[in-house]
C-alpha cells in the first residue's frame, strides 16, 4: 500500500488552474521531497492531501483512505508541520502539546508520556511550563515539530521545516527527520532548500506551474542533465575579475558569482580550465582554487522550472 | 466493534475535541482580566443607558437586560479570536485535525456559550439582590440562559467564518445585525406595542424567543408559549451551525 497516492489531481480557483493532472505516489517509509518555485502548486497540493481543500478533479488516498470521502480516518494517520510555526503563544509548551494530543484523540496517559518524551527530544523540557511567546524562532519550530509528532503519525507532512533557523535547531530537526525515517515513518517534505532535499530525500518531485515536471531520486535526476557541468574557481585578488570577462570564454554558457568564487557552467570543463589559466596570466590574477562539479539538484530544478538564477539568487530559490 | 459502537466512539471523540477547543479558547481569550471586567461592566452600562430617565420600575428591565447581555457577550469573542487565529495560522491546526468542521464550530461556540452564561449572572444576581424580581419559572430561566447563550455564540462563530484576518471586518458586519435586533425583538418595547411590520420581523429574530423565554422565568407572562421559544431557539442553533459549517468549508477551500 502506498502512503500517498495522488491520482490526476487538478484544482481550479476561478480562472486560475493551480494544479493540473498531478500524479504521484509516495511509498511507505520513504522521505519524499516536493520542490517548486513560489506559486507552483506546492501549498495547494498539501492542502488537498491533508483534506483542508478538495480537488476540482482527481483523488488522493492516504494509506488507502480517500482524503475527501474518508477525511478523518486519513488524517488520523498524519502529523502536519505547517510552514509557519503555528503554536499558541499564550499557552505553555506543555499546553500546546496536550491540546494537539486532544485534537488527535490521544489518551491522557499516552499524551503525557509522549509529550514528556518529545519535549526531551527537542530540548524543551526546561521551558515546558513557560508561555511560548518568549520562545526563539528555533524553539517555536522545534515545538511545532513536536506537536506534529504527538500522535505517532505514520505519515508526516513537513512544510519548510528548517527555513531560517539557527544551527542548533537545524541540526536537531534534521536529526529527528533522519531518525523518523529509520523507524518507518513516511516523510513528505516541502522545502526551498535544495541541498536539504538532496541529502534527506529518497525521491523528489519538482512541480512547476501546477504540473509535475519530474519525479525521481536526486542522483538520477542529476544524471538527466549531465551536460550541465561546471568549474568553481577562486581568484586573488577577486576584485580584478569581472563576470563579463569570464562570460566571454568560449563554451561557457553561464557565470554565477557565489561569494568570493565564480561558477562557470560548461559542457567542456578541460577546455574552460585552460582558458581560465590563460585569463589569470593576462589579467595578473592568481587562481587559488579550482573545483570541477557535476550537476546539482539545484541545476535540475533550474533547468526544469526555467528559473532565471541571475535574478533570483543562488540558494534561496524564491 | 459494531458499526453503532464505532459511531458512538466517533461522537465521543468529536465531543472531546470540541471541549479541548473550548478549553483552549477560554484559557487564551476569555480568562483575560480585561475581557472579564469589560464583560461584567457591559450589563451595568446597558442598564444605566436604558434605566436613567425612564418611568418604569428597573426590575421590569432585568429580563431584557439579561437577554441583551447574552446577545453581546456570546457573539463577541469568536469574531475576534478566529481572525486572529487565521493571522497566526493556528486556525489551520483545527482545520487539519482529524475532526469534522461541525466539531470545530461547536468547540468555538462552546467557549462563547460558557463565557456569556457566566456574564449573564451579573444582571441576574443584581436583579435578585437590588430589585424585587422574583423568579417564577426556574426551568424557563435555565432553558432561556442556556439556549440563548448557545444560539448567539453559534451566531458569532458563523459571522467569524468570513475569511478575513481583521476582527474589525467581522465586528462591523455583526453589529449591523445585532443592533437592529435589540429594537425589533421585544426587549425594549413589548412586541404588542411595535408596528405590525416590526412584529413580522421579530419572528425571524432569535433574540425575540430568547427574551420571551427569560421573561417567562420572571413574569410568567409571555408573547409565545415557552415551548415555542425553546423549539425556535433550537431551530436557530441548528441553522446557524449548519450555515457556519458550510461557510467554513467554502471559504477554506
XYZ file of C-alpha atoms in Angstrom, chain A residues 87-282:
196
model
C 1.716 27.491 18.049
C -0.489 29.233 20.596
C 1.808 31.834 22.094
C -0.462 32.391 25.106
C -0.132 28.731 26.062
C 2.899 26.958 27.500
C 4.867 24.387 25.508
C 3.154 21.652 27.518
C -0.353 23.083 26.982
C 0.311 23.325 23.237
C 1.322 19.679 23.116
C -1.590 18.487 25.232
C -4.105 20.477 23.182
C -2.833 18.952 19.947
C -2.934 15.487 21.503
C -6.562 16.009 22.486
C -7.442 17.045 18.935
C -5.868 13.773 17.770
C -7.700 11.742 20.429
C -4.526 10.601 22.204
C -5.433 9.168 25.636
C -4.420 11.072 28.780
C -1.656 8.718 29.972
C -0.251 8.285 26.492
C -0.251 12.004 25.689
C 1.509 12.882 28.927
C 4.168 10.221 28.323
C 4.610 11.172 24.686
C 4.613 14.903 25.498
C 7.431 14.494 28.014
C 9.430 12.389 25.518
C 9.034 14.961 22.757
C 9.989 17.901 24.944
C 13.134 15.985 25.891
C 13.857 15.044 22.280
C 13.597 18.651 21.131
C 15.480 20.140 24.083
C 12.473 21.971 25.514
C 11.954 20.191 28.846
C 13.282 23.082 30.906
C 10.878 25.501 29.204
C 7.904 23.149 29.479
C 5.693 25.444 31.544
C 6.790 28.760 30.016
C 4.435 30.623 27.725
C 5.774 30.242 24.215
C 5.593 33.939 23.343
C 9.092 34.191 24.833
C 10.484 31.366 22.703
C 13.063 31.936 19.964
C 12.176 31.153 16.352
C 14.104 27.879 16.558
C 12.361 26.811 19.776
C 8.963 27.576 18.268
C 9.866 25.499 15.215
C 11.007 22.591 17.374
C 7.768 22.754 19.356
C 5.758 22.818 16.098
C 7.530 19.648 15.007
C 6.918 18.053 18.416
C 3.201 18.865 18.064
C 3.221 17.186 14.652
C 4.578 14.001 16.223
C 2.341 13.811 19.308
C 0.021 11.220 17.716
C 2.776 8.853 16.465
C 1.931 9.585 12.805
C 2.716 7.092 10.070
C 2.998 9.987 7.637
C 4.499 13.363 8.456
C 3.940 16.437 6.289
C 6.805 18.860 6.781
C 6.438 22.256 5.172
C 9.769 24.122 5.112
C 10.929 22.620 8.414
C 14.325 24.306 8.688
C 13.767 27.578 6.860
C 15.621 30.451 8.544
C 16.573 28.546 11.684
C 19.634 28.702 13.917
C 22.246 25.971 13.597
C 21.211 24.105 16.768
C 17.546 23.887 15.775
C 18.515 22.931 12.240
C 20.666 20.063 13.447
C 18.055 18.798 15.921
C 15.307 18.847 13.295
C 17.415 17.163 10.602
C 18.483 14.520 13.082
C 14.862 13.858 14.112
C 13.752 13.568 10.470
C 16.529 11.086 9.826
C 15.589 9.046 12.924
C 11.896 9.107 11.975
C 12.749 7.697 8.601
C 14.660 4.846 10.234
C 11.583 3.921 12.269
C 9.485 3.650 9.115
C 7.652 6.988 9.233
C 6.902 8.348 5.775
C 8.005 11.958 5.389
C 6.563 14.354 2.804
C 8.989 17.256 2.788
C 8.363 20.577 1.111
C 11.441 22.726 1.024
C 13.169 25.564 -0.770
C 16.490 24.269 0.487
C 17.525 22.075 -2.405
C 20.598 20.780 -0.648
C 18.388 19.640 2.229
C 16.176 17.730 -0.218
C 19.267 16.282 -1.894
C 20.583 14.955 1.408
C 17.334 13.858 3.067
C 15.071 12.560 0.321
C 14.818 9.156 -1.304
C 12.925 10.755 -4.170
C 11.917 14.245 -5.118
C 9.144 15.663 -7.252
C 9.599 19.003 -8.944
C 6.385 20.868 -9.560
C 6.132 23.881 -11.825
C 3.040 25.861 -12.856
C 0.742 23.179 -11.499
C 2.403 20.312 -13.374
C 4.824 17.702 -12.131
C 7.995 18.389 -14.112
C 9.966 15.380 -12.826
C 9.929 12.684 -10.152
C 12.956 10.576 -9.365
C 15.810 10.078 -6.920
C 18.114 13.106 -6.624
C 21.029 11.244 -8.255
C 19.005 10.032 -11.215
C 17.607 13.490 -11.765
C 21.123 14.880 -11.813
C 22.128 12.270 -14.358
C 19.445 13.502 -16.727
C 21.335 16.763 -17.183
C 24.949 15.610 -17.201
C 25.613 18.291 -19.821
C 25.369 20.870 -17.038
C 28.869 20.604 -15.591
C 30.714 23.444 -14.023
C 34.015 24.754 -12.752
C 34.197 26.624 -9.491
C 37.209 28.915 -9.371
C 38.577 31.416 -6.822
C 40.934 34.246 -7.814
C 43.237 36.540 -5.874
C 42.569 39.433 -5.892
C 38.922 38.788 -6.645
C 38.215 42.476 -7.208
C 40.081 42.467 -10.524
C 37.886 39.754 -12.031
C 34.738 40.723 -13.929
C 31.847 38.343 -14.628
C 31.510 39.874 -18.119
C 35.096 38.842 -18.967
C 34.544 35.258 -17.842
C 31.353 35.072 -19.884
C 33.465 35.720 -22.999
C 35.297 32.403 -22.576
C 34.213 30.039 -25.389
C 31.911 27.158 -24.325
C 30.931 28.888 -21.039
C 27.168 29.176 -21.087
C 26.701 30.983 -17.794
C 28.746 32.531 -14.986
C 27.446 32.777 -11.416
C 29.294 34.702 -8.736
C 29.000 32.813 -5.459
C 30.662 34.710 -2.613
C 34.387 35.004 -3.434
C 34.130 32.282 -6.101
C 32.851 32.088 -9.661
C 30.938 29.137 -11.062
C 31.273 28.675 -14.809
C 28.675 26.396 -16.409
C 30.091 24.497 -19.360
C 29.943 21.295 -21.368
C 33.739 21.322 -21.756
C 35.469 21.649 -18.364
C 39.048 20.834 -19.603
C 38.843 23.456 -22.348
C 37.486 26.083 -19.975
C 40.179 25.263 -17.428
C 42.882 26.157 -19.984
C 41.085 29.387 -20.785
C 40.903 30.305 -17.085
C 44.668 29.846 -16.675
C 45.216 31.998 -19.752
C 42.868 34.651 -18.314
C 44.714 34.686 -14.986
C 48.059 35.254 -16.699
C 46.683 38.028 -18.922
